[in-house]
Amino acid sequence: MKWVAEIPRSSLPDEMKMTAWNTVFDIGQFKQVIDKWLATPSGKESRWLSGEPMRQAILDRLKERMNDDEFEKFVAALLKVLGFERTEAIGGPGDEGIDALGTLDVYGLGQVNLKVQVKHVAPDKEIGDNVVRAFRDGILQDEHGAIITTGKFHPNAVEVANDPRKKTIWLIDGEELVDLVLKHYQDFRSN
């Protein structure tokens, strides 16, 4: 738990004061009072978000506050946080659609060599099946592929990526990317 503000007990309505430290209570009926105390002074942007506004702020930050190179480096850092070693952002001219690399060593039993294509696009933009097909052509037999985007995938792209007759291409859209950021936030902060 993180305390965001200290509210003097004397300033609360009588029905909201707790008489025992171990009391369990529902704050729902006191939401307006709590919101008033935690509200940001008018004219200032709140530092505290939760729920959908927080998810949207993360996605906006990934798209609007990073250029393409920074986003590729972010994805390489994400791979590291997920346990990949030898992660590298390699995007640029002549990268043949490969923007990041990583190797996952599975306790000395084997390695997963991952190639990632990054699509740093508007959150409502759909990535098509042609992108998946072209990317798959650059993945060797002993490699795995993933496309990570701040946008979405067209249903045809998902179908092509999961074609059972071909090598699977893992797809992570903007919403799933936000899920990963939230799940591994502390790991990002320590790396």
JSON list of C-alpha atoms in Angstrom, two decimals, residues 17-18 31 51 91 101 142 148 151 168 170:
[
{"chain": "A", "resi": 17, "resn": "LYS", "atom": "CA", "xyz": [-14.20, 8.00, 11.60]},
{"chain": "A", "resi": 18, "resn": "MET", "atom": "CA", "xyz": [-13.04, 4.56, 12.60]},
{"chain": "A", "resi": 31, "resn": "LYS", "atom": "CA", "xyz": [-15.96, 8.21, -2.19]},
{"chain": "A", "resi": 51, "resn": "GLY", "atom": "CA", "xyz": [-7.82, 1.69, -14.33]},
{"chain": "A", "resi": 91, "resn": "GLY", "atom": "CA", "xyz": [16.49, -1.48, -36.13]},
{"chain": "A", "resi": 101, "resn": "LEU", "atom": "CA", "xyz": [16.90, -9.58, -30.78]},
{"chain": "A", "resi": 142, "resn": "ASP", "atom": "CA", "xyz": [15.91, -22.31, -35.39]},
{"chain": "A", "resi": 148, "resn": "ILE", "atom": "CA", "xyz": [5.18, -5.99, -30.98]},
{"chain": "A", "resi": 151, "resn": "GLY", "atom": "CA", "xyz": [-1.41, -0.51, -32.38]},
{"chain": "A", "resi": 168, "resn": "THR", "atom": "CA", "xyz": [3.99, -19.25, -35.52]},
{"chain": "A", "resi": 170, "resn": "TRP", "atom": "CA", "xyz": [3.77, -14.23, -31.73]}
]
